[in-house]
Coordinates of C-alpha atoms in Angstrom, one line a residue:
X1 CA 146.8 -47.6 -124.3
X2 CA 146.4 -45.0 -121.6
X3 CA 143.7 -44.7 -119.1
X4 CA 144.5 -46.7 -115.7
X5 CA 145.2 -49.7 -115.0
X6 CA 142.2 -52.4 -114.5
X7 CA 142.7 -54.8 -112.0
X8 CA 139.9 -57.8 -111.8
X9 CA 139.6 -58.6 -108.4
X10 CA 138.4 -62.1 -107.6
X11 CA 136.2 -62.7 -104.7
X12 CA 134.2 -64.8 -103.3
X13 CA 129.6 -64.7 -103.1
X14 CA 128.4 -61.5 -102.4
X15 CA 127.5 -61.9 -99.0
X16 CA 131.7 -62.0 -98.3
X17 CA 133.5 -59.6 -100.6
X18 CA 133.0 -56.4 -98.9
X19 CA 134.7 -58.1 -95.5
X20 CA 137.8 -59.6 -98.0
X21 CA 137.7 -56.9 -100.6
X22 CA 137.9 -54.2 -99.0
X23 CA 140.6 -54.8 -96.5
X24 CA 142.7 -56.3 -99.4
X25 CA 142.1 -53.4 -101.6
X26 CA 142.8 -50.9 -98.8
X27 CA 146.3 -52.9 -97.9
X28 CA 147.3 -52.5 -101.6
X29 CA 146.4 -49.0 -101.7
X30 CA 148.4 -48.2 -98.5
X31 CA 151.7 -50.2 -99.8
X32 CA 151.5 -48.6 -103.6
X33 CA 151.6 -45.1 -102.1
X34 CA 153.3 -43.8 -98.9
X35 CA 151.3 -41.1 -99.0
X36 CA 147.7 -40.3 -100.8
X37 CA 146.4 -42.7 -103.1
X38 CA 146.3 -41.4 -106.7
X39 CA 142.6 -43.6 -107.1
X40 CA 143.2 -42.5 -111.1
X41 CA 146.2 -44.5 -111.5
X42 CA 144.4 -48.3 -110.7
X43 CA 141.0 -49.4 -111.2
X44 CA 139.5 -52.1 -109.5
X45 CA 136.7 -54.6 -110.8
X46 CA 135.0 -57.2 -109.1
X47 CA 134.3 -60.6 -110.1
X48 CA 132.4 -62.9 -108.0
X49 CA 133.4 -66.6 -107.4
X50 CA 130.5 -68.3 -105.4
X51 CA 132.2 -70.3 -103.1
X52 CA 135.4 -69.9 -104.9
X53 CA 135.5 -73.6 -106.7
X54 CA 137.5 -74.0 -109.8
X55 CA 134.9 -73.9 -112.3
X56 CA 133.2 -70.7 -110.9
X57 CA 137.2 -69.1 -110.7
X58 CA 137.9 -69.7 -114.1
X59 CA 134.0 -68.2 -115.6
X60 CA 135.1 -65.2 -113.6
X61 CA 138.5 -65.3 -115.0
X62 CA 137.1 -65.5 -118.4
X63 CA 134.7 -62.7 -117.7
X64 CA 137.0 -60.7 -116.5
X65 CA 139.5 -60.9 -119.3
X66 CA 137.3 -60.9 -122.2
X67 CA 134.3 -58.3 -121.5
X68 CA 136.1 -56.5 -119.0
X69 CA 139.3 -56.3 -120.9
X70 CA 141.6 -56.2 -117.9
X71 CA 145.1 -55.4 -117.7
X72 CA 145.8 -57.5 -114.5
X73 CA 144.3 -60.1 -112.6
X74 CA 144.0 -60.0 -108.1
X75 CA 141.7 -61.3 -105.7
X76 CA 141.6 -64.0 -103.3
X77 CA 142.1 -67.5 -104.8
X78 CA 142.4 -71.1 -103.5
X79 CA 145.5 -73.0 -104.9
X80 CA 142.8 -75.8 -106.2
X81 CA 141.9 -73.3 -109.1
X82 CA 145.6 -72.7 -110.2
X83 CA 145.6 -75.2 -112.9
X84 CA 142.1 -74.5 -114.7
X85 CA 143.1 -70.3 -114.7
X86 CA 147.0 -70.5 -115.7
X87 CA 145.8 -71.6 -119.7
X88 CA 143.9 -68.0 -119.8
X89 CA 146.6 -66.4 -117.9
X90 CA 149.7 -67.1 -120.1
X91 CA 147.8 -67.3 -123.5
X92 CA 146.2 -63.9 -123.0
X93 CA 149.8 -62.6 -121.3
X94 CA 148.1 -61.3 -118.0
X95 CA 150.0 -60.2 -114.9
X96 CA 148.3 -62.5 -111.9
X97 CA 148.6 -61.4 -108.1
X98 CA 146.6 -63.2 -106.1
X99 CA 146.1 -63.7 -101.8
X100 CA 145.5 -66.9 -100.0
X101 CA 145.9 -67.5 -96.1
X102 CA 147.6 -70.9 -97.1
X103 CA 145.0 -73.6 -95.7
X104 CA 146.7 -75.5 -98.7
X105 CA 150.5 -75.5 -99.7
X106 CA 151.4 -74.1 -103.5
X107 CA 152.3 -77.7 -105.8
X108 CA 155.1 -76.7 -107.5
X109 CA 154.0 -78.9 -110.5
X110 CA 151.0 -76.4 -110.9
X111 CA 153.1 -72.5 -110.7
X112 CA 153.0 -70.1 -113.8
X113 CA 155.9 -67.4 -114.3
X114 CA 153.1 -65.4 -114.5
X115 CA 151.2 -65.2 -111.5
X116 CA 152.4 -64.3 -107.6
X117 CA 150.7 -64.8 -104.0
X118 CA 150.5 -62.5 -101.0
X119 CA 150.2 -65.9 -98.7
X120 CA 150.1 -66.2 -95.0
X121 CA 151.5 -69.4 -95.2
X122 CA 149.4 -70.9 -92.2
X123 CA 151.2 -74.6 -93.2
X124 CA 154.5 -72.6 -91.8
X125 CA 152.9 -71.5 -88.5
X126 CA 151.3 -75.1 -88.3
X127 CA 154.5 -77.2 -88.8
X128 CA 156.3 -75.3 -86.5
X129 CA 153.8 -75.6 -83.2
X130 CA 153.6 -79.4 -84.1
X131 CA 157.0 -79.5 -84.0
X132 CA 157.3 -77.6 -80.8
X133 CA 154.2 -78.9 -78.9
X134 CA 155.6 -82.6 -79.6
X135 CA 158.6 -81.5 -77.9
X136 CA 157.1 -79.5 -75.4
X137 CA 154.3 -82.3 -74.2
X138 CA 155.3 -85.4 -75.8
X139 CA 153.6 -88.4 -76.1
X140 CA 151.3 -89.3 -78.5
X141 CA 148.7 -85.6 -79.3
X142 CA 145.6 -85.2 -80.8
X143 CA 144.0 -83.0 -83.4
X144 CA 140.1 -82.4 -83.8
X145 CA 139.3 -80.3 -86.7
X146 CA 135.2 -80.4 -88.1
X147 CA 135.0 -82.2 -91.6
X148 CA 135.8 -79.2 -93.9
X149 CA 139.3 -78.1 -92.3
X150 CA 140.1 -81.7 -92.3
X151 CA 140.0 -81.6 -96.6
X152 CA 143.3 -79.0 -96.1
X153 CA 146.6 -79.2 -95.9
X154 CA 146.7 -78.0 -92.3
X155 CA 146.6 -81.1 -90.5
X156 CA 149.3 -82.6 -92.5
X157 CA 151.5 -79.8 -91.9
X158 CA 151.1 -80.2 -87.7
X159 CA 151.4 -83.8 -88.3
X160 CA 154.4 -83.3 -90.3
X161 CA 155.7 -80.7 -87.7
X162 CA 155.0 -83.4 -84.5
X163 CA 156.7 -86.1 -86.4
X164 CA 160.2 -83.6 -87.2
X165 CA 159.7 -83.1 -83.4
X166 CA 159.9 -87.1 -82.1
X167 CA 155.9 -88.0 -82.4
X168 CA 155.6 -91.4 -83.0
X169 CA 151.7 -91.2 -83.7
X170 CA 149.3 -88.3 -83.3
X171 CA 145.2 -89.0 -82.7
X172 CA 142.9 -87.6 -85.6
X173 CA 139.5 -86.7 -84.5
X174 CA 137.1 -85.1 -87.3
X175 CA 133.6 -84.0 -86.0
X176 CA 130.7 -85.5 -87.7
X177 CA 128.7 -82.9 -89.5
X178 CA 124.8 -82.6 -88.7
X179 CA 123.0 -82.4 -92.1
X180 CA 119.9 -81.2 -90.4
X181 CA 121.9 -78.5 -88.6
X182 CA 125.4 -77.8 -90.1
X183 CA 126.0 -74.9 -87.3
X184 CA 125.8 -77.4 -84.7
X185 CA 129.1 -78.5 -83.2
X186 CA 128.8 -82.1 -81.9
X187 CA 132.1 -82.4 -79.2
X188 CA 129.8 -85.2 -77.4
X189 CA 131.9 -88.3 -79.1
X190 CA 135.4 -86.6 -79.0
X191 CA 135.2 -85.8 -75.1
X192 CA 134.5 -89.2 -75.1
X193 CA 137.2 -90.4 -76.2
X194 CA 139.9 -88.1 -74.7
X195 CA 138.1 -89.5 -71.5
X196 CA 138.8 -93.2 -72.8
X197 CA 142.5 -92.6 -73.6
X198 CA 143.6 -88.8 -72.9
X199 CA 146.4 -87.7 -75.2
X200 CA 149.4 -85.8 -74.2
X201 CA 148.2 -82.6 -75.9
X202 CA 145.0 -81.5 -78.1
X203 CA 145.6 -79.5 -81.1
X204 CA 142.0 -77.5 -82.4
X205 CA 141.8 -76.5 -85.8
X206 CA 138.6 -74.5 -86.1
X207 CA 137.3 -71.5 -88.5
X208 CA 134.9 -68.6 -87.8
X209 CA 132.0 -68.7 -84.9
X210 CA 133.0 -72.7 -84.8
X211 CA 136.4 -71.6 -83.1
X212 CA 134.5 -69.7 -80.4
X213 CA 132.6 -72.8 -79.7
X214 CA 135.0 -74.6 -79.3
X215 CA 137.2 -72.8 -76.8
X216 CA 134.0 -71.9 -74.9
X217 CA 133.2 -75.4 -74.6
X218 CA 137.0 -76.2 -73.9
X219 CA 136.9 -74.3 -71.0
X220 CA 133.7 -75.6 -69.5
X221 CA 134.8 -79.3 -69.5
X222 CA 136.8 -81.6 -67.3
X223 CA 139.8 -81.6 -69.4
X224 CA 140.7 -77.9 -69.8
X225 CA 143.0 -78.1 -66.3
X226 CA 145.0 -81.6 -67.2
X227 CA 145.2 -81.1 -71.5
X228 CA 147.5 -78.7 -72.6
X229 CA 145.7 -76.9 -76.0
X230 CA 146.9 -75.5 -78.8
X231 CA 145.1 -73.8 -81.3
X232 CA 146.0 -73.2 -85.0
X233 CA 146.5 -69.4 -85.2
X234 CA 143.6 -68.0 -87.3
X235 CA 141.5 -69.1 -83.8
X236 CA 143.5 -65.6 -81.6
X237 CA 143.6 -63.2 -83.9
X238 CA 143.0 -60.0 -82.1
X239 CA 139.7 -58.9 -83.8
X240 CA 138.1 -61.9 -83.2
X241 CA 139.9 -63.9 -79.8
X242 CA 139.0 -60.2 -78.0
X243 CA 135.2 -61.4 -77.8
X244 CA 136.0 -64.2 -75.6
X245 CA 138.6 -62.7 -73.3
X246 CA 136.3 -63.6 -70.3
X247 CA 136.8 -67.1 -70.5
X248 CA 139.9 -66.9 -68.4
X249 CA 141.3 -69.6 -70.5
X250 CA 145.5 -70.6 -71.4
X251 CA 146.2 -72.4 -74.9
X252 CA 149.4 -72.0 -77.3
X253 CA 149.5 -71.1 -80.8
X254 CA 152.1 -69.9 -83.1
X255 CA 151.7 -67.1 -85.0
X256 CA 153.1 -65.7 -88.4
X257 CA 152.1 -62.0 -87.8
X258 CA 150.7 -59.6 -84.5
X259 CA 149.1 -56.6 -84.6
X260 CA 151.7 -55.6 -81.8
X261 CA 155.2 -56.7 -83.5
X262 CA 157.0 -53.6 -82.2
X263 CA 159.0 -53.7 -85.8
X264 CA 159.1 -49.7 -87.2
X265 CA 157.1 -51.3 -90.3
X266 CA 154.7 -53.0 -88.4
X267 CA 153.9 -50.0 -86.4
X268 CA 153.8 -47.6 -89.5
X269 CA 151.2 -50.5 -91.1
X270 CA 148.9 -50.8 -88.1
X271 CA 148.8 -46.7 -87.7
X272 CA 148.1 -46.1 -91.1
X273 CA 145.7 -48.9 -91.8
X274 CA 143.7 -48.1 -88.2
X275 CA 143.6 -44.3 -88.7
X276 CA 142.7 -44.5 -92.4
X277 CA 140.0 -46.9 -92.2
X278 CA 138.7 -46.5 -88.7
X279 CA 138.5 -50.3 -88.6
X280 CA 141.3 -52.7 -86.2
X281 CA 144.5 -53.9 -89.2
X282 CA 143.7 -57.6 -89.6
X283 CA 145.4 -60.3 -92.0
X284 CA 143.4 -59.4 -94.8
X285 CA 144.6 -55.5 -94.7
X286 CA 148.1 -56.7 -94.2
X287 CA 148.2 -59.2 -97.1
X288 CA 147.2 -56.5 -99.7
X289 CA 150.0 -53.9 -98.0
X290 CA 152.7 -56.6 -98.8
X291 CA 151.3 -56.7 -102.3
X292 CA 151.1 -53.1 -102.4
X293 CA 154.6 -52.6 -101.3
X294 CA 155.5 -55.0 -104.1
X295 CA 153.9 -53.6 -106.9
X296 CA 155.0 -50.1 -105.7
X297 CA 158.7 -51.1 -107.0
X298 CA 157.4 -52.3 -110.1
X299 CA 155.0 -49.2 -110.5
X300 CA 156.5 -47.7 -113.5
X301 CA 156.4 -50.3 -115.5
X302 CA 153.0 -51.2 -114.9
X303 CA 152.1 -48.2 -115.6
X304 CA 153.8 -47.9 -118.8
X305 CA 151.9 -51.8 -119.4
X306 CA 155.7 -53.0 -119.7
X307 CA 154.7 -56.3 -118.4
X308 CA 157.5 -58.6 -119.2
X309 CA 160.1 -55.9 -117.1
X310 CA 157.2 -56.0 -114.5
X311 CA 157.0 -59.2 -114.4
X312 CA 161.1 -60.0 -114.3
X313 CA 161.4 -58.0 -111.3
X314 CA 158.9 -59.1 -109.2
X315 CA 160.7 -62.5 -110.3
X316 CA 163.2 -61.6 -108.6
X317 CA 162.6 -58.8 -105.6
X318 CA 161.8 -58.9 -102.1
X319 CA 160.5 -56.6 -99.9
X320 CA 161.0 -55.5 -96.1
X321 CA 157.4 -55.5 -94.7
X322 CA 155.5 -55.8 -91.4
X323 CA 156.3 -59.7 -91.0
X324 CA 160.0 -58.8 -92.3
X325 CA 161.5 -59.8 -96.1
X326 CA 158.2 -61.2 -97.9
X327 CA 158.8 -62.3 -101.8
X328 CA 156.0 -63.5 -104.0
X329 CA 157.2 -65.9 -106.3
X330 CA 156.9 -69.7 -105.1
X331 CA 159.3 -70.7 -107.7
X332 CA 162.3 -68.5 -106.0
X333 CA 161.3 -69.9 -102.9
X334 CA 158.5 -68.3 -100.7
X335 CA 160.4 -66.5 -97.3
X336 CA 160.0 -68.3 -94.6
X337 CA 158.0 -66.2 -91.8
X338 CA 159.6 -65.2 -88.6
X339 CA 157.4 -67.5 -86.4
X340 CA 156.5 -67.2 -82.2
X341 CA 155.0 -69.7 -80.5
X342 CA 153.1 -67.6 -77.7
X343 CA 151.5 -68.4 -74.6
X344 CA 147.9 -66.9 -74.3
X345 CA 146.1 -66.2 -71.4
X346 CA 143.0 -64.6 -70.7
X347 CA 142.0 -62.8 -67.1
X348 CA 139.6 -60.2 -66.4
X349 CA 139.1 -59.7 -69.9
X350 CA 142.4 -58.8 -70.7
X351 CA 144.4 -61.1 -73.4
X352 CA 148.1 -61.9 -72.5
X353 CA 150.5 -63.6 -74.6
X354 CA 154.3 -64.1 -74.7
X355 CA 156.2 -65.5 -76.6
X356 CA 157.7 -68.6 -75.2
X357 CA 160.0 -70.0 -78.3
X358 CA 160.6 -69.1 -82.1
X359 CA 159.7 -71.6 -84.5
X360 CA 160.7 -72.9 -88.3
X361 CA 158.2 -73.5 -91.6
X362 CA 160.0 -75.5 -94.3
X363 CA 160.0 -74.2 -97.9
X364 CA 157.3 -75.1 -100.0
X365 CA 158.9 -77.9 -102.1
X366 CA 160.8 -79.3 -99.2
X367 CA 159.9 -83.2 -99.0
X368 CA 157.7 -83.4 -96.4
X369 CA 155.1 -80.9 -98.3
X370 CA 155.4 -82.8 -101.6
X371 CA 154.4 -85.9 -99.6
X372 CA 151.4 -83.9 -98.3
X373 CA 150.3 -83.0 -102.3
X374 CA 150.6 -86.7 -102.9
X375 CA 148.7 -88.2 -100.3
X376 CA 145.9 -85.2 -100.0
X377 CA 143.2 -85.6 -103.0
X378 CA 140.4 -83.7 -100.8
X379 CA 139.8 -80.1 -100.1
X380 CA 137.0 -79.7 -102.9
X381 CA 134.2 -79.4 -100.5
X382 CA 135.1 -75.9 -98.6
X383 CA 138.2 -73.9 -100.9
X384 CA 138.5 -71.0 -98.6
X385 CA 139.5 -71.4 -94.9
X386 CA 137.0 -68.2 -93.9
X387 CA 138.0 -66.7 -90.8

């Protein structure tokens, strides 16, 4: 067969993909070629996946691998759809590459040889700032998370992370949602009770405009000045913490990647995503360059459509990337990230942070996370954690 390669990209409704899409598809582009692109080497087609639930994954799947006659399968994916896409997958012998920020931890009872993830493994930055904010703080914490973050594993990974760290109980707050208004965020009950009994430290997991709301809120009450905060580390990425800089506010988070790591790779990534796109690198762009600098080494094969040598050596390889040695395959074991638990401080609109102490993720299939798969049956309601 000649012609390029076609590469069904997964993504969630319409209103979404151009935001994920492109900045995936650009990353790959930049990691396959040092240089210029060749655009006639790799095709890309879209499939949509609503809201990305399992049953609307797998029609796109099918779609894509029946009418469109794919040669490989990307896109961003939740871990919940694993099981219902690998059948299709492996009987049909497709190449799978797929990108998740890692609200939920990979089950190791539900991996195919088959498929590979481009992960931010947020679980890793999570369980390492419970760990150090127990130690930092002590006492007993608390986390307040709205309803749909609470269906991840995210919580269970700082709670796993304040319990390696000495916690002897951690507070769970999760925010009542208002069915007559879902964007409203009702803190009323939860400053309540941190008046009641005020816990050593708050820990705020929060996604998109709700994260802004929060901090702004935060930082208006009676408890920003005795609480320490921190924040789970989708809440100060650059592109987005930048529009509240005036608050003149200090939290903690740690953090699996920055757009400022002074690493040679790092720089080279953020100059040539910013200068080719015109747009600030974000963990979207950077997800699909790791993938790109993957499938680069396996770029002959691919396209020669030797996909059993393709698929042996991403098996086994690793590459040296912006967040240093990434590999792809869970069942090798996922590299840790380098992690920094960082100190952020806003003032005059400027955004300060340093890096007060390094902090440790656990593998994937380390006890703690399998405990996590066995006593977590939610996450249906909201698969993607959207930033």
């Amino acid at each position: 067969m000649t012609g390029p390669i076609k590469i069904g990209f997964l993504a969630p409704y319409s209103g979404v993909y151009p935001f994920y899409g492109h900045h995936l598809m650009a990353g790959i582009l930049l990691g396959l070629y040092p240089a210029v692109a060749n655009h006639l080497e790799f095709q890309f087609i879209p499939a949509y996946t609503q809201m990305g639930d399992p049953k609307s994954t797998l029609d796109a799947v099918n779609k894509l691998v029946f009418f469109d006659q794919v040669d490989m399968i990307s896109g961003l994916i939740s871990y919940k759809s694993i099981p219902d896409i690998i059948p299709v997958i492996e009987t049909y012998n497709k190449l799978a590459f797929f990108f998740d920020l890692g609200e939920f931890i990979p089950h190791f009872e539900n991996l195919s040889p088959r498929i590979f993830y481009s992960s931010q493994q947020i679980w890793q930055s999570q369980f390492a700032l419970g760990k150090w904010a127990q130690k930092e703080f002590g006492g007993a914490g608390m986390m307040v998370m709205p309803v749909y973050e609470a269906g991840y594993h995210l919580s269970s990974a700082f709670h796993k992370g304040a319990g390696a760290g000495g916690a002897t109980q951690l507070g769970l707050h999760v925010l009542p949602r208002d069915p007559a208004n879902i964007k409203n965020l009702d803190l009323d009950k939860f400053f309540f009770d941190i008046k009641k009994t005020p816990p050593s430290y708050i820990h705020a997991l929060f996604s998109g405009n709700f994260g802004k709301e929060f901090l702004v809120r935060w930082r208006k009450s009676e408890f920003y000045k005795n609480i320490p905060l921190t924040v789970i580390e989708n809440m100060v990425y650059d592109d987005l913490f930048d529009d509240i800089a005036e608050l003149d506010i200090e939290l903690y988070a740690a953090l699996s990647w920055s757009r400022n790591a002074e690493n040679t790779s790092n720089k080279d990534f953020v100059n040539r995503y910013e200068s080719s796109g015109g747009q600030m690198a974000n963990i979207y762009g950077l997800l699909g360059f790791e993938a790109g600098l993957a499938l680069r080494e396996v770029k002959p094969y691919l396209l020669k459509r030797d996909w059993q040598s393709a698929i042996s050596l991403l098996q086994k390889e690793s590459v040296n990337g912006p967040r240093g040695e990434r590999n792809f395959y869970p069942l090798s074991g996922f590299s840790p990230p380098l992690i920094d638990i960082v100190r952020i401080k806003t003032s005059s609109k400027k955004v300060y942070k340093t890096v007060v102490s390094q902090g440790k993720g656990l593998k994937f299939d380390s006890v703690d996370f399998r405990e996590i798969h066995e006593g977590s049956v939610s996450g249906w309601q909201n698969p993607y954690l959207c930033i």
